[in-house]
Amino acid sequence: MPTRCCLMFIALLWLHAAHAAEAERRVHVGYYEFPPYSYTDEQGLPSGSGLELATRLLEEAGYQADFRSYPGARLYSGLLDGSIALWLGASGKPELAEHTLESQHLLGDISLNLYFRPDTPIPRIPQDLQDRGVILINGYSYWQGVNQWLRDPARNITLHRTSNHASALEMLQRRRGDYLLDYQAPIDQAKRTLDIGELPFVELQRLSLRLIYSRHAPGAERLREDLDRVYQQLQDAGEDLWLY
């Protein structure tokens, strides 16, 4: 009887260790709706070129990805407290700097643009936004300089918010705002969906895309080292990993 109890105890210990090891190799990846890099498809599944790249790097390094979509503020909060281990996003955000690590490799870049209708003169930024309406996407964050002129009471800018890029384009076309502030990649995809031609714009900022790791998630430094190593190996093998 004591031998049987001992064997059962050892088995329980082994199962506990196996479950702990499996949990350690699962990585909670947060994303927000930013097509074509990261979005939830019609079947409710995570999709996009950025999430595909993250999945491949994690699998090659022996990890499993656990994806979940978040509003922007909730995603940042998860990176700050470690409940979200990994995000593919814009590097150099001041509010995340002390709480995150960034990948060695640059994965791509994105442009933040101010769009306007063809019958609108090219605006001088920010002075021509005085007393105008600017369309924004709910849940998106912008850099400090952009936020400052958006919120400057002296400029009297009216902010019109909507939930997605397609509705933002439709609002601009229907003159429910004078300008649209948005990122180029999701707007290009929305234009194709809506069969809209080219729109004039002014580029405000170009941002680098990297893998962003929460310093407060267990094993963050090792995870970064593993994924940097896998990325370098694939690049050395001649693969084009750049996110377009």
mmCIF file of N, CA, C and O in Angstrom, residues 129-176:
data_model
loop_
_atom_site.group_PDB
_atom_site.id
_atom_site.type_symbol
_atom_site.label_atom_id
_atom_site.label_comp_id
_atom_site.label_asym_id
_atom_site.label_seq_id
_atom_site.Cartn_x
_atom_site.Cartn_y
_atom_site.Cartn_z
ATOM 1 N N LEU A 129 -6.307 72.995 -39.320
ATOM 2 C CA LEU A 129 -7.327 72.199 -38.636
ATOM 3 C C LEU A 129 -8.189 73.053 -37.711
ATOM 4 O O LEU A 129 -9.124 72.547 -37.094
ATOM 5 N N GLN A 130 -7.844 74.320 -37.620
ATOM 6 C CA GLN A 130 -8.616 75.243 -36.780
ATOM 7 C C GLN A 130 -10.096 75.207 -37.151
ATOM 8 O O GLN A 130 -10.462 75.344 -38.326
ATOM 9 N N ASP A 131 -10.948 74.959 -36.136
ATOM 10 C CA ASP A 131 -12.410 74.965 -36.302
ATOM 11 C C ASP A 131 -12.905 73.918 -37.304
ATOM 12 O O ASP A 131 -13.985 74.073 -37.881
ATOM 13 N N ARG A 132 -12.134 72.850 -37.507
ATOM 14 C CA ARG A 132 -12.530 71.793 -38.429
ATOM 15 C C ARG A 132 -12.884 70.518 -37.662
ATOM 16 O O ARG A 132 -12.626 70.395 -36.466
ATOM 17 N N GLY A 133 -13.450 69.553 -38.389
ATOM 18 C CA GLY A 133 -13.800 68.272 -37.800
ATOM 19 C C GLY A 133 -12.852 67.178 -38.266
ATOM 20 O O GLY A 133 -12.567 67.057 -39.468
ATOM 21 N N VAL A 134 -12.348 66.379 -37.325
ATOM 22 C CA VAL A 134 -11.412 65.289 -37.636
ATOM 23 C C VAL A 134 -12.039 63.966 -37.199
ATOM 24 O O VAL A 134 -12.502 63.825 -36.060
ATOM 25 N N ILE A 135 -12.054 62.991 -38.101
ATOM 26 C CA ILE A 135 -12.618 61.672 -37.834
ATOM 27 C C ILE A 135 -11.526 60.774 -37.266
ATOM 28 O O ILE A 135 -10.410 60.707 -37.813
ATOM 29 N N LEU A 136 -11.834 60.081 -36.174
ATOM 30 C CA LEU A 136 -10.895 59.175 -35.505
ATOM 31 C C LEU A 136 -11.524 57.798 -35.338
ATOM 32 O O LEU A 136 -12.752 57.660 -35.321
ATOM 33 N N ILE A 137 -10.677 56.787 -35.155
ATOM 34 C CA ILE A 137 -11.136 55.422 -34.883
ATOM 35 C C ILE A 137 -11.136 55.192 -33.378
ATOM 36 O O ILE A 137 -10.129 55.454 -32.703
ATOM 37 N N ASN A 138 -12.245 54.699 -32.843
ATOM 38 C CA ASN A 138 -12.317 54.390 -31.418
ATOM 39 C C ASN A 138 -11.235 53.381 -31.018
ATOM 40 O O ASN A 138 -10.986 52.415 -31.735
ATOM 41 N N GLY A 139 -10.616 53.623 -29.866
ATOM 42 C CA GLY A 139 -9.647 52.675 -29.324
ATOM 43 C C GLY A 139 -8.232 52.846 -29.819
ATOM 44 O O GLY A 139 -7.324 52.190 -29.329
ATOM 45 N N TYR A 140 -8.022 53.713 -30.812
ATOM 46 C CA TYR A 140 -6.669 53.917 -31.321
ATOM 47 C C TYR A 140 -5.983 55.019 -30.523
ATOM 48 O O TYR A 140 -6.611 55.991 -30.111
ATOM 49 N N SER A 141 -4.694 54.838 -30.329
ATOM 50 C CA SER A 141 -3.902 55.860 -29.651
ATOM 51 C C SER A 141 -2.949 56.497 -30.658
ATOM 52 O O SER A 141 -2.581 55.882 -31.654
ATOM 53 N N TYR A 142 -2.564 57.729 -30.385
ATOM 54 C CA TYR A 142 -1.652 58.456 -31.265
ATOM 55 C C TYR A 142 -0.504 58.999 -30.426
ATOM 56 O O TYR A 142 -0.545 58.989 -29.196
ATOM 57 N N TRP A 143 0.509 59.483 -31.100
ATOM 58 C CA TRP A 143 1.676 59.950 -30.391
ATOM 59 C C TRP A 143 1.409 61.305 -29.760
ATOM 60 O O TRP A 143 0.478 62.013 -30.127
ATOM 61 N N GLN A 144 2.256 61.641 -28.802
ATOM 62 C CA GLN A 144 2.012 62.800 -27.947
ATOM 63 C C GLN A 144 1.798 64.076 -28.747
ATOM 64 O O GLN A 144 0.893 64.857 -28.461
ATOM 65 N N GLY A 145 2.626 64.306 -29.758
ATOM 66 C CA GLY A 145 2.491 65.529 -30.541
ATOM 67 C C GLY A 145 1.150 65.623 -31.245
ATOM 68 O O GLY A 145 0.525 66.689 -31.292
ATOM 69 N N VAL A 146 0.691 64.489 -31.807
ATOM 70 C CA VAL A 146 -0.604 64.466 -32.486
ATOM 71 C C VAL A 146 -1.722 64.713 -31.486
ATOM 72 O O VAL A 146 -2.644 65.495 -31.731
ATOM 73 N N ASN A 147 -1.646 64.051 -30.338
ATOM 74 C CA ASN A 147 -2.686 64.227 -29.313
ATOM 75 C C ASN A 147 -2.755 65.671 -28.824
ATOM 76 O O ASN A 147 -3.836 66.179 -28.528
ATOM 77 N N GLN A 148 -1.625 66.328 -28.755
ATOM 78 C CA GLN A 148 -1.603 67.695 -28.252
ATOM 79 C C GLN A 148 -2.383 68.637 -29.158
ATOM 80 O O GLN A 148 -3.172 69.456 -28.680
ATOM 81 N N TRP A 149 -2.172 68.532 -30.478
ATOM 82 C CA TRP A 149 -2.917 69.472 -31.319
ATOM 83 C C TRP A 149 -4.365 69.055 -31.512
ATOM 84 O O TRP A 149 -5.227 69.880 -31.788
ATOM 85 N N LEU A 150 -4.673 67.762 -31.341
ATOM 86 C CA LEU A 150 -6.076 67.343 -31.391
ATOM 87 C C LEU A 150 -6.866 67.907 -30.211
ATOM 88 O O LEU A 150 -8.035 68.263 -30.343
ATOM 89 N N ARG A 151 -6.211 67.979 -29.038
ATOM 90 C CA ARG A 151 -6.894 68.369 -27.805
ATOM 91 C C ARG A 151 -6.702 69.835 -27.450
ATOM 92 O O ARG A 151 -7.214 70.295 -26.431
ATOM 93 N N ASP A 152 -5.993 70.562 -28.263
ATOM 94 C CA ASP A 152 -5.716 71.968 -27.965
ATOM 95 C C ASP A 152 -7.012 72.781 -28.043
ATOM 96 O O ASP A 152 -7.590 72.936 -29.132
ATOM 97 N N PRO A 153 -7.496 73.318 -26.914
ATOM 98 C CA PRO A 153 -8.761 74.077 -26.946
ATOM 99 C C PRO A 153 -8.719 75.272 -27.889
ATOM 100 O O PRO A 153 -9.743 75.660 -28.461
ATOM 101 N N ALA A 154 -7.536 75.861 -28.055
ATOM 102 C CA ALA A 154 -7.426 77.042 -28.908
ATOM 103 C C ALA A 154 -7.719 76.715 -30.372
ATOM 104 O O ALA A 154 -8.118 77.600 -31.134
ATOM 105 N N ARG A 155 -7.549 75.469 -30.767
ATOM 106 C CA ARG A 155 -7.776 75.100 -32.170
ATOM 107 C C ARG A 155 -9.246 74.744 -32.432
ATOM 108 O O ARG A 155 -9.664 74.691 -33.591
ATOM 109 N N ASN A 156 -9.971 74.417 -31.365
ATOM 110 C CA ASN A 156 -11.410 74.156 -31.491
ATOM 111 C C ASN A 156 -11.689 73.064 -32.530
ATOM 112 O O ASN A 156 -12.568 73.192 -33.389
ATOM 113 N N ILE A 157 -10.927 71.971 -32.457
ATOM 114 C CA ILE A 157 -11.121 70.846 -33.384
ATOM 115 C C ILE A 157 -12.245 69.956 -32.857
ATOM 116 O O ILE A 157 -12.231 69.536 -31.693
ATOM 117 N N THR A 158 -13.219 69.651 -33.703
ATOM 118 C CA THR A 158 -14.302 68.741 -33.342
ATOM 119 C C THR A 158 -13.884 67.313 -33.714
ATOM 120 O O THR A 158 -13.517 67.058 -34.876
ATOM 121 N N LEU A 159 -13.930 66.392 -32.759
ATOM 122 C CA LEU A 159 -13.528 65.004 -32.992
ATOM 123 C C LEU A 159 -14.770 64.149 -33.227
ATOM 124 O O LEU A 159 -15.677 64.106 -32.406
ATOM 125 N N HIS A 160 -14.791 63.474 -34.365
ATOM 126 C CA HIS A 160 -15.875 62.551 -34.717
ATOM 127 C C HIS A 160 -15.316 61.138 -34.647
ATOM 128 O O HIS A 160 -14.396 60.802 -35.390
ATOM 129 N N ARG A 161 -15.877 60.306 -33.794
ATOM 130 C CA ARG A 161 -15.336 58.953 -33.584
ATOM 131 C C ARG A 161 -16.240 57.902 -34.223
ATOM 132 O O ARG A 161 -17.457 58.037 -34.228
ATOM 133 N N THR A 162 -15.598 56.847 -34.725
ATOM 134 C CA THR A 162 -16.332 55.726 -35.294
ATOM 135 C C THR A 162 -15.589 54.437 -34.968
ATOM 136 O O THR A 162 -14.450 54.471 -34.494
ATOM 137 N N SER A 163 -16.231 53.297 -35.250
ATOM 138 C CA SER A 163 -15.709 52.025 -34.758
ATOM 139 C C SER A 163 -14.741 51.337 -35.699
ATOM 140 O O SER A 163 -13.982 50.467 -35.278
ATOM 141 N N ASN A 164 -14.755 51.685 -36.987
ATOM 142 C CA ASN A 164 -13.877 50.966 -37.915
ATOM 143 C C ASN A 164 -13.476 51.859 -39.089
ATOM 144 O O ASN A 164 -14.009 52.958 -39.270
ATOM 145 N N HIS A 165 -12.558 51.348 -39.887
ATOM 146 C CA HIS A 165 -11.948 52.144 -40.953
ATOM 147 C C HIS A 165 -12.924 52.376 -42.112
ATOM 148 O O HIS A 165 -12.925 53.451 -42.713
ATOM 149 N N ALA A 166 -13.744 51.372 -42.430
ATOM 150 C CA ALA A 166 -14.697 51.524 -43.521
ATOM 151 C C ALA A 166 -15.711 52.625 -43.201
ATOM 152 O O ALA A 166 -16.007 53.482 -44.050
ATOM 153 N N SER A 167 -16.241 52.619 -41.995
ATOM 154 C CA SER A 167 -17.214 53.657 -41.628
ATOM 155 C C SER A 167 -16.552 55.024 -41.571
ATOM 156 O O SER A 167 -17.170 56.041 -41.887
ATOM 157 N N ALA A 168 -15.269 55.069 -41.210
ATOM 158 C CA ALA A 168 -14.543 56.343 -41.192
ATOM 159 C C ALA A 168 -14.435 56.919 -42.605
ATOM 160 O O ALA A 168 -14.631 58.128 -42.824
ATOM 161 N N LEU A 169 -14.130 56.059 -43.581
ATOM 162 C CA LEU A 169 -14.061 56.518 -44.969
ATOM 163 C C LEU A 169 -15.417 57.008 -45.457
ATOM 164 O O LEU A 169 -15.511 58.036 -46.157
ATOM 165 N N GLU A 170 -16.465 56.285 -45.088
ATOM 166 C CA GLU A 170 -17.806 56.699 -45.503
ATOM 167 C C GLU A 170 -18.190 58.041 -44.874
ATOM 168 O O GLU A 170 -18.830 58.879 -45.517
ATOM 169 N N MET A 171 -17.793 58.248 -43.617
ATOM 170 C CA MET A 171 -18.063 59.533 -42.967
ATOM 171 C C MET A 171 -17.359 60.667 -43.697
ATOM 172 O O MET A 171 -17.941 61.747 -43.899
ATOM 173 N N LEU A 172 -16.121 60.428 -44.108
ATOM 174 C CA LEU A 172 -15.378 61.467 -44.824
ATOM 175 C C LEU A 172 -16.055 61.780 -46.151
ATOM 176 O O LEU A 172 -16.239 62.955 -46.513
ATOM 177 N N GLN A 173 -16.468 60.757 -46.884
ATOM 178 C CA GLN A 173 -17.122 60.965 -48.173
ATOM 179 C C GLN A 173 -18.454 61.696 -48.023
ATOM 180 O O GLN A 173 -18.846 62.475 -48.895
ATOM 181 N N ARG A 174 -19.150 61.425 -46.923
ATOM 182 C CA ARG A 174 -20.457 62.052 -46.692
ATOM 183 C C ARG A 174 -20.346 63.409 -45.989
ATOM 184 O O ARG A 174 -21.335 63.954 -45.535
ATOM 185 N N ARG A 175 -19.120 63.880 -45.869
ATOM 186 C CA ARG A 175 -18.841 65.198 -45.289
ATOM 187 C C ARG A 175 -19.285 65.301 -43.827
ATOM 188 O O ARG A 175 -19.697 66.365 -43.365
ATOM 189 N N ARG A 176 -19.149 64.195 -43.120
ATOM 190 C CA ARG A 176 -19.429 64.213 -41.687
ATOM 191 C C ARG A 176 -18.156 64.509 -40.891
ATOM 192 O O ARG A 176 -18.086 64.283 -39.690
#
